[in-house]
Short mmCIF file of N, CA and C in Angstrom, two decimals:
data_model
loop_
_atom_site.label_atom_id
_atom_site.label_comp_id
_atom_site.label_asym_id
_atom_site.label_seq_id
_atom_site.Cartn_x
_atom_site.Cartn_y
_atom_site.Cartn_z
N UNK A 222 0.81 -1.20 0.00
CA UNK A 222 0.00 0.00 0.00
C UNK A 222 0.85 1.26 0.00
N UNK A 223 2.37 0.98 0.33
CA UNK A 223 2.95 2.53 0.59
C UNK A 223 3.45 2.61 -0.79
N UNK A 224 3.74 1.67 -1.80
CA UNK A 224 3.85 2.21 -3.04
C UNK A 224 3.01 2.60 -3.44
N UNK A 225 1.60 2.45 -3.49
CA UNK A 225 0.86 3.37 -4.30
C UNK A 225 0.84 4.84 -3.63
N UNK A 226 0.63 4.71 -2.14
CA UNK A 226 0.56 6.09 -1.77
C UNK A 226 2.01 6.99 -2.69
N UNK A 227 3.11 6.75 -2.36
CA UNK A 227 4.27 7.36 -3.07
C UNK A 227 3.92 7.39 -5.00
N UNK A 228 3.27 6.56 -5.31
CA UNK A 228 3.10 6.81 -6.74
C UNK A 228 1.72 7.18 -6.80
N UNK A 229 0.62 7.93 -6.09
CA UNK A 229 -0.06 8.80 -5.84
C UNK A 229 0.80 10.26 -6.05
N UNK A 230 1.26 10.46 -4.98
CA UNK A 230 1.89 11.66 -4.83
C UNK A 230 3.00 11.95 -6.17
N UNK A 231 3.59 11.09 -6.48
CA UNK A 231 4.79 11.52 -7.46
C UNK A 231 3.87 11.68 -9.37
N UNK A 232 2.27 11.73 -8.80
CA UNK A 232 1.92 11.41 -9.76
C UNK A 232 1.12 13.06 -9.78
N UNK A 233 0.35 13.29 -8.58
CA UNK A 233 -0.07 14.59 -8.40
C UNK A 233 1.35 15.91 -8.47
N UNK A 234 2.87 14.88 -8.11
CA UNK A 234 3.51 16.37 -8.17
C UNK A 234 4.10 16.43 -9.89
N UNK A 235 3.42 15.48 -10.77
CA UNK A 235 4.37 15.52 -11.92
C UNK A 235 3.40 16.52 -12.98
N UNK A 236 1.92 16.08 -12.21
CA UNK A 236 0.93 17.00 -12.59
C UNK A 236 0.85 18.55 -12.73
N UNK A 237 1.06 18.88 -11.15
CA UNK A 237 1.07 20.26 -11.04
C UNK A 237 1.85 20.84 -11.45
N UNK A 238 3.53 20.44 -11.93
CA UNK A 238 4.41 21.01 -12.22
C UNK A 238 4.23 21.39 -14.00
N UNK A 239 3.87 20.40 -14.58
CA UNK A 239 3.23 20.50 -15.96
C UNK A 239 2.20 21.49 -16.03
N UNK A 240 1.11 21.45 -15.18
CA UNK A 240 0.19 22.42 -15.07
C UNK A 240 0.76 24.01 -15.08
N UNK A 241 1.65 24.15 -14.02
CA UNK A 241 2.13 24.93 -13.48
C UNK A 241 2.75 25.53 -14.84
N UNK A 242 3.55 25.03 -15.17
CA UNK A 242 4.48 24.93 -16.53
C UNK A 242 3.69 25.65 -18.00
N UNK A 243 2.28 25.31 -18.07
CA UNK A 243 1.36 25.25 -19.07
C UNK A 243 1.10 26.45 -19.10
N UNK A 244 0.67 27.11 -17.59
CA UNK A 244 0.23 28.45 -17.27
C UNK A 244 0.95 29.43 -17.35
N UNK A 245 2.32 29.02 -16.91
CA UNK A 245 3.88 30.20 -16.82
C UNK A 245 3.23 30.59 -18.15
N UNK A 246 3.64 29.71 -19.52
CA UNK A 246 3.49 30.35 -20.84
C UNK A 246 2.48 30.61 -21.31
N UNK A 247 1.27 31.34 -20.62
CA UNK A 247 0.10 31.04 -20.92
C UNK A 247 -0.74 31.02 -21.64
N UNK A 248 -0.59 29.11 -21.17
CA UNK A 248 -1.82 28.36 -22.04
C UNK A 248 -2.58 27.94 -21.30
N UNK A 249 -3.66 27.92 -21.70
CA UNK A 249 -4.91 27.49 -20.83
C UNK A 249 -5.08 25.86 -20.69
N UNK A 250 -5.51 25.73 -19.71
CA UNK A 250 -5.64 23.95 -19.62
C UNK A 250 -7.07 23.81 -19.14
N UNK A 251 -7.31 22.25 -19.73
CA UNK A 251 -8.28 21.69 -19.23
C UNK A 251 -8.81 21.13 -18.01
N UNK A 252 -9.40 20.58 -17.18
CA UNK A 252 -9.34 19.61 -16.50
C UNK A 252 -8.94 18.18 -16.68
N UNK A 253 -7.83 17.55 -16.03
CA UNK A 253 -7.28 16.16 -16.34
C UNK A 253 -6.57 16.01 -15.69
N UNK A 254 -6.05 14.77 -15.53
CA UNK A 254 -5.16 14.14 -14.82
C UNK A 254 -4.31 13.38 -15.80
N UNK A 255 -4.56 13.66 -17.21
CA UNK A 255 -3.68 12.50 -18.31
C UNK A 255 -2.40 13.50 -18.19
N UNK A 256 -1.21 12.73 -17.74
CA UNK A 256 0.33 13.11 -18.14
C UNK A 256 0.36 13.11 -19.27
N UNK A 257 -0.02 11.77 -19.88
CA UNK A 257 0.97 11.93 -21.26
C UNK A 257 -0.06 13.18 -22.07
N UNK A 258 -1.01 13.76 -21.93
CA UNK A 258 -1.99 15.28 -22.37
C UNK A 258 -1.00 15.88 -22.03
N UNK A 259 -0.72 16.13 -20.87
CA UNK A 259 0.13 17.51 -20.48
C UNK A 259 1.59 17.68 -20.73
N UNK A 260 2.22 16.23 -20.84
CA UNK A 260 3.52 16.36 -21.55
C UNK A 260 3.20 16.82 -22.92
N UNK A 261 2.49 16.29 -24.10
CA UNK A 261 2.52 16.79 -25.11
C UNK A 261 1.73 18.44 -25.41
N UNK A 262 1.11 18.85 -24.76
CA UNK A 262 0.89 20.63 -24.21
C UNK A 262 2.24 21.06 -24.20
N UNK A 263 2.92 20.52 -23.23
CA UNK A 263 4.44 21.12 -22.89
C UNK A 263 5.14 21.01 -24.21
N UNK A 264 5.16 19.83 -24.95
CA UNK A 264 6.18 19.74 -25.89
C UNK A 264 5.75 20.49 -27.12
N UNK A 265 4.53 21.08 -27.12
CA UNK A 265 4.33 22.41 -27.91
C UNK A 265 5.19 23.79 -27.66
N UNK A 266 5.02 23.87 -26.51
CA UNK A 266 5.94 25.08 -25.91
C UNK A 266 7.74 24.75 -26.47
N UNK A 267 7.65 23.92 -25.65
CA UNK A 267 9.21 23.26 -25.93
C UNK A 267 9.62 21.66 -26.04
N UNK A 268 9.95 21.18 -27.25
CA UNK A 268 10.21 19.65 -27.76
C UNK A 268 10.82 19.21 -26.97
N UNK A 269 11.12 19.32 -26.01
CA UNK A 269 12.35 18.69 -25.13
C UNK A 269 11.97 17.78 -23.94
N UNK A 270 10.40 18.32 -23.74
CA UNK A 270 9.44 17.75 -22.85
C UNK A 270 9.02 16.24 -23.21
N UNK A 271 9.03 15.63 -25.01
CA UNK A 271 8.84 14.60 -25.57
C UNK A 271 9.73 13.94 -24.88
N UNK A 272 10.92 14.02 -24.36
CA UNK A 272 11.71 12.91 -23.93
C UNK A 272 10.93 12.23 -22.36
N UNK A 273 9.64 12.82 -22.26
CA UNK A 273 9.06 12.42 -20.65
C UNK A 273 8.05 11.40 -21.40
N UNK A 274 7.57 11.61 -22.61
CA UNK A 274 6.30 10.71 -23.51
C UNK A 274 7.04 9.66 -22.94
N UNK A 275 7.44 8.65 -21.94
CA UNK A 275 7.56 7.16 -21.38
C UNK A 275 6.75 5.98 -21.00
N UNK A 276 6.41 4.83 -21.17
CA UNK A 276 5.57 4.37 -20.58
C UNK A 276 5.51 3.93 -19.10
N UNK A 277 6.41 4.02 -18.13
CA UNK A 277 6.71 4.45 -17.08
C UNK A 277 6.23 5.41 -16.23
N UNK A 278 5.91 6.58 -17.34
CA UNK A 278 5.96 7.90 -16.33
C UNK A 278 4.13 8.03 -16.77
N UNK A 279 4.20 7.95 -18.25
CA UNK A 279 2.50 8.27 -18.60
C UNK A 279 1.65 7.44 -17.74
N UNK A 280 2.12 5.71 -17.23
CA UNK A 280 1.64 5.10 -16.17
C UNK A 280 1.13 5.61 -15.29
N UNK A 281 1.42 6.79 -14.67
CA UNK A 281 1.50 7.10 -13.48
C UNK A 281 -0.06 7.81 -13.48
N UNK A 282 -0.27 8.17 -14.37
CA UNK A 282 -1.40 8.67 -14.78
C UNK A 282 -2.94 7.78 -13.76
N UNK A 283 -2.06 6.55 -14.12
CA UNK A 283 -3.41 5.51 -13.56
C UNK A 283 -3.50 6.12 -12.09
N UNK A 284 -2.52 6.15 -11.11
CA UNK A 284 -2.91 6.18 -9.58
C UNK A 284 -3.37 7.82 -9.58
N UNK A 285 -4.15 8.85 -10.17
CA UNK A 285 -4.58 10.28 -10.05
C UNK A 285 -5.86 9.93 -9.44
N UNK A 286 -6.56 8.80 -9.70
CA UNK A 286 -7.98 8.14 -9.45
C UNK A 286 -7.81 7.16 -8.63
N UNK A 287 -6.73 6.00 -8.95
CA UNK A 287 -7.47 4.98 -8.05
C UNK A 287 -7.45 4.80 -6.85
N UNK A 288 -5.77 5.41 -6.13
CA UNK A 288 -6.06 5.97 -4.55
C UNK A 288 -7.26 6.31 -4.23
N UNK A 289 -7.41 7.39 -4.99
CA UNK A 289 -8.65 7.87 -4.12
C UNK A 289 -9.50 7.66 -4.00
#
């Protein structure tokens, strides 16, 4: 159970920072929790963000819901 809690959280902070990220240059966002959405938002701004498109990290996407 304490891995999901930790891949809860590393999943809400990969979020906000993208979010966060989206707004600095501002672009407007939707409501979501899809990473791999908000990495490719980012990699509009700047291509460099494509190197996060992982299936590892877009995974993470799953625990935004099922913790909770």
């Amino acid at each position: 159970m304490q891995a999901d809690a930790v891949c809860f959280h590393m999943q809400q902070c990969i979020e906000k920072h993208l979010k966060a990220y989206l707004i600095f240059n501002g672009k407007e966002i939707r409501k979501t929790h899809d990473i791999a959405e908000l990495i490719s938002s980012c990699s509009e701004i700047d291509e460099s963000f494509n190197i996060l498109l992982r299936p590892d990290i877009v995974k993470l996407t799953d625990y935004a819901v099922e913790i909770r």
